[in-house]
PDB file of C-alpha atoms (C1' of nucleotides) in Angstrom:
ATOM      1  CA  UNK A   1      -0.023  -0.050  -0.018  1.00 64.00           C
ATOM      2  CA  UNK A   2       0.903   3.500  -0.667  1.00 88.00           C
ATOM      3  CA  UNK A   3       0.809   5.522   2.707  1.00 94.00           C
ATOM      4  CA  UNK A   4       1.747   8.915   0.992  1.00 97.00           C
ATOM      5  CA  UNK A   5      -0.876   8.555  -1.616  1.00 97.00           C
ATOM      6  CA  UNK A   6      -3.547   7.517   1.187  1.00 96.00           C
ATOM      7  CA  UNK A   7      -2.338  10.750   3.062  1.00 97.00           C
ATOM      8  CA  UNK A   8      -2.945  12.912   0.205  1.00 97.00           C
ATOM      9  CA  UNK A   9      -6.648  11.496  -0.347  1.00 97.00           C
ATOM     10  CA  UNK A  10      -7.193  12.042   3.385  1.00 96.00           C
ATOM     11  CA  UNK A  11      -5.800  15.633   3.415  1.00 97.00           C
ATOM     12  CA  UNK A  12      -7.703  16.626   0.437  1.00 97.00           C
ATOM     13  CA  UNK A  13     -11.003  15.131   1.816  1.00 96.00           C
ATOM     14  CA  UNK A  14     -10.270  16.967   4.907  1.00 95.00           C
ATOM     15  CA  UNK A  15      -9.308  20.414   3.404  1.00 95.00           C
ATOM     16  CA  UNK A  16     -10.133  20.400  -0.197  1.00 95.00           C
ATOM     17  CA  UNK A  17      -8.381  22.138  -3.066  1.00 96.00           C
ATOM     18  CA  UNK A  18      -5.874  24.880  -1.759  1.00 95.00           C
ATOM     19  CA  UNK A  19      -5.617  27.084  -4.695  1.00 94.00           C
ATOM     20  CA  UNK A  20      -1.692  27.558  -4.472  1.00 96.00           C
ATOM     21  CA  UNK A  21       0.523  29.434  -5.369  1.00 97.00           C
ATOM     22  CA  UNK A  22      -1.304  32.537  -3.785  1.00 96.00           C
ATOM     23  CA  UNK A  23      -1.053  35.473  -6.108  1.00 95.00           C
ATOM     24  CA  UNK A  24      -1.713  39.262  -5.277  1.00 93.00           C
ATOM     25  CA  UNK A  25      -4.641  39.299  -7.857  1.00 84.00           C
ATOM     26  CA  UNK A  26      -6.206  36.840 -10.221  1.00 78.00           C
ATOM     27  CA  UNK A  27      -6.107  37.971 -14.013  1.00 59.00           C
ATOM     28  CA  UNK A  28      -9.795  36.673 -14.461  1.00 56.00           C
ATOM     29  CA  UNK A  29     -12.500  39.119 -12.762  1.00 47.00           C
ATOM     30  CA  UNK A  30     -14.983  36.654 -13.669  1.00 46.00           C
ATOM     31  CA  UNK A  31     -13.222  33.881 -11.433  1.00 44.00           C
ATOM     32  CA  UNK A  32     -14.831  33.269  -8.172  1.00 45.00           C
ATOM     33  CA  UNK A  33     -12.086  33.637  -5.551  1.00 48.00           C
ATOM     34  CA  UNK A  34     -12.901  31.599  -2.478  1.00 44.00           C
ATOM     35  CA  UNK A  35     -10.272  31.724   0.060  1.00 49.00           C
ATOM     36  CA  UNK A  36      -9.601  30.093   3.501  1.00 47.00           C
ATOM     37  CA  UNK A  37      -8.653  33.496   4.993  1.00 47.00           C
ATOM     38  CA  UNK A  38     -11.702  35.077   3.473  1.00 41.00           C
ATOM     39  CA  UNK A  39      -9.869  37.666   1.680  1.00 48.00           C
ATOM     40  CA  UNK A  40     -10.992  38.381  -1.866  1.00 47.00           C
ATOM     41  CA  UNK A  41      -8.151  37.317  -3.883  1.00 66.00           C
ATOM     42  CA  UNK A  42      -5.006  35.397  -4.184  1.00 84.00           C
ATOM     43  CA  UNK A  43      -6.052  31.821  -4.036  1.00 92.00           C
ATOM     44  CA  UNK A  44      -7.651  29.903  -7.123  1.00 93.00           C
ATOM     45  CA  UNK A  45      -8.778  26.474  -5.443  1.00 94.00           C
ATOM     46  CA  UNK A  46      -9.005  23.779  -8.067  1.00 95.00           C
ATOM     47  CA  UNK A  47      -7.813  25.964 -10.867  1.00 96.00           C
ATOM     48  CA  UNK A  48      -4.332  24.772 -11.960  1.00 97.00           C
ATOM     49  CA  UNK A  49      -4.029  26.950 -14.940  1.00 97.00           C
ATOM     50  CA  UNK A  50      -2.116  29.820 -13.119  1.00 96.00           C
ATOM     51  CA  UNK A  51       0.097  31.593 -13.606  1.00 97.00           C
ATOM     52  CA  UNK A  52      -1.418  33.021 -16.666  1.00 96.00           C
ATOM     53  CA  UNK A  53       0.980  35.655 -17.372  1.00 96.00           C
ATOM     54  CA  UNK A  54       4.676  36.327 -17.448  1.00 97.00           C
ATOM     55  CA  UNK A  55       4.052  38.696 -14.621  1.00 97.00           C
ATOM     56  CA  UNK A  56       2.431  36.163 -12.443  1.00 97.00           C
ATOM     57  CA  UNK A  57       5.153  33.819 -13.208  1.00 98.00           C
ATOM     58  CA  UNK A  58       7.881  36.493 -11.979  1.00 98.00           C
ATOM     59  CA  UNK A  59       5.648  37.327  -9.038  1.00 98.00           C
ATOM     60  CA  UNK A  60       5.953  33.682  -7.891  1.00 98.00           C
ATOM     61  CA  UNK A  61       9.715  33.571  -8.335  1.00 98.00           C
ATOM     62  CA  UNK A  62       9.988  36.621  -6.339  1.00 98.00           C
ATOM     63  CA  UNK A  63       7.544  35.518  -3.569  1.00 98.00           C
ATOM     64  CA  UNK A  64       9.468  32.348  -3.193  1.00 98.00           C
ATOM     65  CA  UNK A  65      12.539  34.453  -2.236  1.00 98.00           C
ATOM     66  CA  UNK A  66      10.849  36.857  -0.087  1.00 98.00           C
ATOM     67  CA  UNK A  67       9.148  34.171   2.082  1.00 98.00           C
ATOM     68  CA  UNK A  68      12.401  32.369   2.824  1.00 98.00           C
ATOM     69  CA  UNK A  69      12.125  31.649   6.728  1.00 98.00           C
ATOM     70  CA  UNK A  70       9.378  34.470   6.873  1.00 97.00           C
ATOM     71  CA  UNK A  71       5.739  34.138   6.928  1.00 95.00           C
ATOM     72  CA  UNK A  72       3.734  34.631   4.031  1.00 95.00           C
ATOM     73  CA  UNK A  73       1.796  37.510   5.458  1.00 94.00           C
ATOM     74  CA  UNK A  74       5.225  39.536   5.696  1.00 95.00           C
ATOM     75  CA  UNK A  75       6.414  38.413   2.375  1.00 96.00           C
ATOM     76  CA  UNK A  76       3.056  39.499   0.724  1.00 95.00           C
ATOM     77  CA  UNK A  77       3.435  42.861   2.220  1.00 95.00           C
ATOM     78  CA  UNK A  78       6.913  43.140   0.485  1.00 97.00           C
ATOM     79  CA  UNK A  79       5.331  41.833  -2.507  1.00 96.00           C
ATOM     80  CA  UNK A  80       2.486  44.421  -2.726  1.00 95.00           C
ATOM     81  CA  UNK A  81       4.991  47.053  -2.323  1.00 96.00           C
ATOM     82  CA  UNK A  82       7.062  45.941  -5.256  1.00 97.00           C
ATOM     83  CA  UNK A  83       3.923  45.522  -7.209  1.00 96.00           C
ATOM     84  CA  UNK A  84       2.525  49.194  -6.593  1.00 95.00           C
ATOM     85  CA  UNK A  85       5.941  50.406  -7.716  1.00 98.00           C
ATOM     86  CA  UNK A  86       5.830  48.506 -10.887  1.00 98.00           C
ATOM     87  CA  UNK A  87       8.832  46.352  -9.849  1.00 98.00           C
ATOM     88  CA  UNK A  88       7.216  42.933 -10.567  1.00 98.00           C
ATOM     89  CA  UNK A  89       9.033  43.394 -14.046  1.00 98.00           C
ATOM     90  CA  UNK A  90      12.702  41.816 -14.650  1.00 98.00           C
ATOM     91  CA  UNK A  91      14.161  44.923 -16.318  1.00 98.00           C
ATOM     92  CA  UNK A  92      12.672  47.345 -13.840  1.00 98.00           C
ATOM     93  CA  UNK A  93      13.548  45.295 -10.920  1.00 98.00           C
ATOM     94  CA  UNK A  94      17.248  45.248 -12.069  1.00 98.00           C
ATOM     95  CA  UNK A  95      17.665  48.755 -12.817  1.00 98.00           C
ATOM     96  CA  UNK A  96      15.644  50.284  -9.718  1.00 98.00           C
ATOM     97  CA  UNK A  97      17.481  51.938  -6.954  1.00 98.00           C
ATOM     98  CA  UNK A  98      18.731  49.382  -4.557  1.00 98.00           C
ATOM     99  CA  UNK A  99      18.178  51.653  -1.511  1.00 98.00           C
ATOM    100  CA  UNK A 100      14.483  52.205  -2.426  1.00 98.00           C
ATOM    101  CA  UNK A 101      13.815  48.546  -3.398  1.00 98.00           C
ATOM    102  CA  UNK A 102      15.386  47.385  -0.084  1.00 98.00           C
ATOM    103  CA  UNK A 103      12.970  49.744   1.848  1.00 98.00           C
ATOM    104  CA  UNK A 104      10.028  48.307  -0.136  1.00 98.00           C
ATOM    105  CA  UNK A 105      10.952  44.653   0.773  1.00 98.00           C
ATOM    106  CA  UNK A 106      11.863  45.564   4.225  1.00 98.00           C
ATOM    107  CA  UNK A 107       8.731  43.851   5.934  1.00 98.00           C
ATOM    108  CA  UNK A 108       9.871  40.400   4.651  1.00 98.00           C
ATOM    109  CA  UNK A 109      12.999  40.696   6.737  1.00 98.00           C
ATOM    110  CA  UNK A 110      16.680  39.925   5.644  1.00 98.00           C
ATOM    111  CA  UNK A 111      16.187  42.634   3.263  1.00 98.00           C
ATOM    112  CA  UNK A 112      19.814  43.236   2.361  1.00 98.00           C
ATOM    113  CA  UNK A 113      20.438  39.605   1.267  1.00 98.00           C
ATOM    114  CA  UNK A 114      16.959  39.173  -0.118  1.00 98.00           C
ATOM    115  CA  UNK A 115      17.658  42.244  -2.373  1.00 98.00           C
ATOM    116  CA  UNK A 116      20.834  40.594  -3.792  1.00 98.00           C
ATOM    117  CA  UNK A 117      19.049  37.377  -4.475  1.00 98.00           C
ATOM    118  CA  UNK A 118      16.218  38.953  -6.350  1.00 98.00           C
ATOM    119  CA  UNK A 119      18.462  40.661  -8.474  1.00 98.00           C
ATOM    120  CA  UNK A 120      20.545  37.462  -9.136  1.00 98.00           C
ATOM    121  CA  UNK A 121      17.344  35.837  -9.812  1.00 98.00           C
ATOM    122  CA  UNK A 122      16.035  38.339 -12.225  1.00 98.00           C
ATOM    123  CA  UNK A 123      19.446  38.581 -14.021  1.00 98.00           C
ATOM    124  CA  UNK A 124      19.001  34.786 -14.473  1.00 98.00           C
ATOM    125  CA  UNK A 125      15.665  34.699 -15.628  1.00 98.00           C
ATOM    126  CA  UNK A 126      16.496  37.588 -17.960  1.00 98.00           C
ATOM    127  CA  UNK A 127      19.190  35.591 -19.464  1.00 98.00           C
ATOM    128  CA  UNK A 128      17.368  32.153 -19.545  1.00 96.00           C
ATOM    129  CA  UNK A 129      14.066  32.201 -21.372  1.00 93.00           C
ATOM    130  CA  UNK A 130      11.845  29.248 -20.827  1.00 96.00           C
ATOM    131  CA  UNK A 131      11.788  26.554 -18.191  1.00 98.00           C
ATOM    132  CA  UNK A 132      14.935  26.517 -16.103  1.00 98.00           C
ATOM    133  CA  UNK A 133      16.919  23.380 -15.067  1.00 98.00           C
ATOM    134  CA  UNK A 134      16.781  22.559 -11.363  1.00 98.00           C
ATOM    135  CA  UNK A 135      20.591  22.575 -11.217  1.00 98.00           C
ATOM    136  CA  UNK A 136      20.703  26.065 -12.950  1.00 98.00           C
ATOM    137  CA  UNK A 137      18.465  27.397 -10.444  1.00 98.00           C
ATOM    138  CA  UNK A 138      20.523  25.868  -7.473  1.00 98.00           C
ATOM    139  CA  UNK A 139      23.654  27.302  -9.007  1.00 98.00           C
ATOM    140  CA  UNK A 140      22.280  30.894  -8.102  1.00 98.00           C
ATOM    141  CA  UNK A 141      23.371  32.251  -4.831  1.00 98.00           C
ATOM    142  CA  UNK A 142      20.323  32.441  -2.648  1.00 98.00           C
ATOM    143  CA  UNK A 143      18.139  29.870  -4.310  1.00 98.00           C
ATOM    144  CA  UNK A 144      18.373  26.621  -2.144  1.00 98.00           C
ATOM    145  CA  UNK A 145      16.312  23.354  -2.839  1.00 98.00           C
ATOM    146  CA  UNK A 146      13.105  24.477  -1.377  1.00 98.00           C
ATOM    147  CA  UNK A 147      13.059  27.699  -3.390  1.00 98.00           C
ATOM    148  CA  UNK A 148      14.163  26.085  -6.561  1.00 98.00           C
ATOM    149  CA  UNK A 149      11.411  23.489  -6.256  1.00 98.00           C
ATOM    150  CA  UNK A 150       8.849  26.033  -5.463  1.00 98.00           C
ATOM    151  CA  UNK A 151       9.767  28.047  -8.640  1.00 98.00           C
ATOM    152  CA  UNK A 152       9.711  24.955 -10.801  1.00 98.00           C
ATOM    153  CA  UNK A 153       6.457  23.667  -9.585  1.00 98.00           C
ATOM    154  CA  UNK A 154       4.439  26.663  -8.995  1.00 98.00           C
ATOM    155  CA  UNK A 155       5.878  29.001 -11.712  1.00 98.00           C
ATOM    156  CA  UNK A 156       6.742  26.558 -14.324  1.00 98.00           C
ATOM    157  CA  UNK A 157       4.531  23.827 -13.469  1.00 98.00           C
ATOM    158  CA  UNK A 158       7.318  21.407 -13.434  1.00 98.00           C
ATOM    159  CA  UNK A 159       6.647  18.095 -11.281  1.00 98.00           C
ATOM    160  CA  UNK A 160       9.339  18.705  -8.708  1.00 98.00           C
ATOM    161  CA  UNK A 161       8.127  18.089  -5.337  1.00 98.00           C
ATOM    162  CA  UNK A 162       8.641  20.828  -2.550  1.00 98.00           C
ATOM    163  CA  UNK A 163       9.749  19.893   0.773  1.00 98.00           C
ATOM    164  CA  UNK A 164       9.485  22.629   3.460  1.00 97.00           C
ATOM    165  CA  UNK A 165       9.727  22.539   7.223  1.00 95.00           C
ATOM    166  CA  UNK A 166       6.133  21.733   7.553  1.00 95.00           C
ATOM    167  CA  UNK A 167       6.570  18.666   5.251  1.00 97.00           C
ATOM    168  CA  UNK A 168       9.502  17.588   7.346  1.00 96.00           C
ATOM    169  CA  UNK A 169       7.731  17.844  10.616  1.00 93.00           C
ATOM    170  CA  UNK A 170       4.837  16.030   9.286  1.00 94.00           C
ATOM    171  CA  UNK A 171       6.478  12.843   7.866  1.00 95.00           C
ATOM    172  CA  UNK A 172       8.888  12.880  10.810  1.00 92.00           C
ATOM    173  CA  UNK A 173       6.019  13.177  13.292  1.00 90.00           C
ATOM    174  CA  UNK A 174       4.406  10.068  11.541  1.00 92.00           C
ATOM    175  CA  UNK A 175       7.735   8.152  11.655  1.00 91.00           C
ATOM    176  CA  UNK A 176       7.731   7.854   7.853  1.00 94.00           C
ATOM    177  CA  UNK A 177      11.301   9.257   7.697  1.00 94.00           C
ATOM    178  CA  UNK A 178      14.222   9.778  10.309  1.00 93.00           C
ATOM    179  CA  UNK A 179      15.347  13.028  11.679  1.00 90.00           C
ATOM    180  CA  UNK A 180      18.493  13.168   9.805  1.00 92.00           C
ATOM    181  CA  UNK A 181      16.740  12.584   6.458  1.00 95.00           C
ATOM    182  CA  UNK A 182      18.043  14.926   3.832  1.00 97.00           C
ATOM    183  CA  UNK A 183      15.942  17.204   1.727  1.00 97.00           C
ATOM    184  CA  UNK A 184      16.381  15.165  -1.328  1.00 98.00           C
ATOM    185  CA  UNK A 185      15.663  11.872   0.507  1.00 97.00           C
ATOM    186  CA  UNK A 186      12.193  13.298   1.750  1.00 98.00           C
ATOM    187  CA  UNK A 187      11.550  14.769  -1.768  1.00 98.00           C
ATOM    188  CA  UNK A 188      12.327  11.365  -3.358  1.00 98.00           C
ATOM    189  CA  UNK A 189       9.829   9.255  -1.204  1.00 97.00           C
ATOM    190  CA  UNK A 190       7.101  11.471  -2.125  1.00 98.00           C
ATOM    191  CA  UNK A 191       7.900  11.634  -6.029  1.00 98.00           C
ATOM    192  CA  UNK A 192       8.351   7.822  -5.836  1.00 98.00           C
ATOM    193  CA  UNK A 193       4.875   7.465  -4.404  1.00 97.00           C
ATOM    194  CA  UNK A 194       3.131   9.490  -6.646  1.00 98.00           C
ATOM    195  CA  UNK A 195       2.332  10.057 -10.359  1.00 96.00           C
ATOM    196  CA  UNK A 196       4.724  12.623 -11.826  1.00 98.00           C
ATOM    197  CA  UNK A 197       1.953  15.316 -11.986  1.00 98.00           C
ATOM    198  CA  UNK A 198       2.472  18.835 -11.299  1.00 98.00           C
ATOM    199  CA  UNK A 199      -1.165  19.285 -10.168  1.00 98.00           C
ATOM    200  CA  UNK A 200      -0.842  16.621  -7.585  1.00 98.00           C
ATOM    201  CA  UNK A 201       2.499  17.903  -6.429  1.00 98.00           C
ATOM    202  CA  UNK A 202       1.172  21.557  -6.082  1.00 98.00           C
ATOM    203  CA  UNK A 203      -1.913  20.344  -4.157  1.00 98.00           C
ATOM    204  CA  UNK A 204      -0.029  18.015  -1.937  1.00 98.00           C
ATOM    205  CA  UNK A 205       2.404  20.594  -0.904  1.00 98.00           C
ATOM    206  CA  UNK A 206      -0.347  23.252  -0.221  1.00 97.00           C
ATOM    207  CA  UNK A 207      -2.269  20.678   1.763  1.00 97.00           C
ATOM    208  CA  UNK A 208       0.726  19.848   3.948  1.00 97.00           C
ATOM    209  CA  UNK A 209       1.018  23.347   4.906  1.00 96.00           C
ATOM    210  CA  UNK A 210      -2.569  23.857   5.808  1.00 95.00           C
ATOM    211  CA  UNK A 211      -2.352  20.561   7.687  1.00 95.00           C
ATOM    212  CA  UNK A 212       0.782  21.578   9.634  1.00 94.00           C
ATOM    213  CA  UNK A 213      -0.761  25.062  10.401  1.00 92.00           C
ATOM    214  CA  UNK A 214      -3.544  23.202  12.078  1.00 92.00           C
ATOM    215  CA  UNK A 215      -1.962  20.480  13.846  1.00 91.00           C
ATOM    216  CA  UNK A 216       1.963  20.897  13.909  1.00 87.00           C
ATOM    217  CA  UNK A 217       2.408  24.144  15.579  1.00 82.00           C
ATOM    218  CA  UNK A 218       4.652  24.424  18.699  1.00 70.00           C
ATOM    219  CA  UNK A 219       2.606  23.309  21.584  1.00 71.00           C
ATOM    220  CA  UNK A 220       0.336  20.919  19.618  1.00 75.00           C
ATOM    221  CA  UNK A 221       0.379  17.338  20.820  1.00 76.00           C
ATOM    222  CA  UNK A 222       0.713  14.896  17.668  1.00 78.00           C
ATOM    223  CA  UNK A 223      -1.981  12.697  19.097  1.00 78.00           C
ATOM    224  CA  UNK A 224      -4.597  15.444  17.991  1.00 80.00           C
ATOM    225  CA  UNK A 225      -3.342  15.136  14.268  1.00 83.00           C
ATOM    226  CA  UNK A 226      -5.906  12.901  12.486  1.00 88.00           C
ATOM    227  CA  UNK A 227      -3.236  11.399  10.363  1.00 83.00           C
ATOM    228  CA  UNK A 228      -1.428  10.001  13.505  1.00 82.00           C
ATOM    229  CA  UNK A 229      -3.794   7.089  14.425  1.00 77.00           C
ATOM    230  CA  UNK A 230      -3.645   5.735  10.924  1.00 77.00           C
ATOM    231  CA  UNK A 231      -0.262   6.450   9.622  1.00 76.00           C
ATOM    232  CA  UNK A 232       2.036   6.429  12.579  1.00 70.00           C
ATOM    233  CA  UNK A 233       4.357   3.479  12.163  1.00 57.00           C
ATOM    234  CA  UNK A 234       4.907   2.782  15.757  1.00 55.00           C
ATOM    235  CA  UNK A 235       1.333   2.844  16.310  1.00 54.00           C
ATOM    236  CA  UNK A 236       0.742   0.523  13.322  1.00 51.00           C
ATOM    237  CA  UNK A 237       3.636  -1.770  14.774  1.00 49.00           C
ATOM    238  CA  UNK A 238       1.596  -2.231  18.156  1.00 47.00           C
ATOM    239  CA  UNK A 239      -1.677  -2.862  16.374  1.00 45.00           C
ATOM    240  CA  UNK A 240      -0.067  -5.676  14.376  1.00 40.00           C
ATOM    241  CA  UNK A 241       0.705  -7.624  17.515  1.00 36.00           C
ATOM    242  CA  UNK A 242      -2.697  -7.853  18.912  1.00 30.00           C
TER     243      UNK A 242
ATOM    244  C1'  DA B   1       8.189  39.285  25.994  1.00 93.58           C
ATOM    245  C1'  DA B   2      10.208  35.351  24.212  1.00 93.58           C
ATOM    246  C1'  DC B   3       9.413  32.729  20.175  1.00 93.58           C
ATOM    247  C1'  DC B   4       9.324  31.907  15.321  1.00 93.58           C
ATOM    248  C1'  DA B   5       7.853  32.123  10.267  1.00 93.58           C
ATOM    249  C1'  DG B   6       6.455  28.164   3.508  1.00 93.58           C
ATOM    250  C1'  DG B   7      15.607  28.894   4.037  1.00 93.58           C
ATOM    251  C1'  DA B   8      20.212  29.602   2.571  1.00 93.58           C
ATOM    252  C1'  DC B   9      24.985  30.538   3.263  1.00 93.58           C
ATOM    253  C1'  DG B  10      29.438  30.655   5.380  1.00 93.58           C
ATOM    254  C1'  DT B  11      32.619  28.884   8.525  1.00 93.58           C
ATOM    255  C1'  DG B  12      35.152  25.759  11.247  1.00 93.58           C
ATOM    256  C1'  DA B  13      35.902  21.280  12.844  1.00 93.58           C
TER     257       DA B  13
ATOM    258  C1'  DT C   1      29.840  15.997   5.649  1.00 93.58           C
ATOM    259  C1'  DC C   2      27.862  18.682   9.542  1.00 93.58           C
ATOM    260  C1'  DA C   3      26.807  21.591  13.347  1.00 93.58           C
ATOM    261  C1'  DC C   4      26.241  26.135  14.196  1.00 93.58           C
ATOM    262  C1'  DG C   5      25.978  31.178  13.665  1.00 93.58           C
ATOM    263  C1'  DT C   6      24.122  34.765  10.829  1.00 93.58           C
ATOM    264  C1'  DC C   7      20.741  37.495   8.144  1.00 93.58           C
ATOM    265  C1'  DA C   8      15.716  41.262  10.154  1.00 93.58           C
ATOM    266  C1'  DT C   9      10.950  42.104  10.507  1.00 93.58           C
ATOM    267  C1'  DG C  10       6.629  41.981  12.712  1.00 93.58           C
ATOM    268  C1'  DG C  11       2.664  38.829  14.544  1.00 93.58           C
ATOM    269  C1'  DT C  12       1.071  35.717  18.062  1.00 93.58           C
TER     270       DT C  12
END
DNA sequence: AACCAGGACGTGA
DNA sequence: TCACGTCATGGT
């Protein structure tokens, strides 16, 4: 049996489609934007046709950097500031005054290094049109495995599974991997368990984030996690001996 | 009022 | 390889 596929089905039935990656605004006004936060825009549950424009694609790339070790709430403030100043644009971003741009992205924290990383990423995207190779993204200073995979999966619809702190916390909590598992090891067990489909990867990652926010915050006991009873390895081991 | 959020890099052992 | 310090802001 395929536990990771069962977990996906369970999470999907619990929470439904998540509509990731969140965008500042959606391109089609006719679209009904139902979001979990109650805000009017950003998410597009069940619609896997985003990004629809080059600007949205770039917005995802920039957002992936801005949210590094930072809550999405803060990253989104920085993203909005960039958008208002017409800096969600490769050439504008590159030529804009660094002091001013840093001030705009200040809410996301680490604004000095994030500025440098955004410029390096923008220059890369300018030089390499089309879908980038993972290794090429990883060679950019400031783009690590999670950011690279987020860009590939959500901006370019490449089925490359994203492993973040939430993902690690959940699969470790269920005993599916050991603590010292590497990023690539965890990535591989997901990719080996699922059909290579960007929609599934996008949805799964988003569902894991939603699930972690509900049950894996500090102070939460893992017994309250609905996945725990069914999928925890030690628990299953005990059951088998009855 | 600590604690931490959708990480990544540089350093020394 | 790997553990550890650094980068920075603002919400709970």
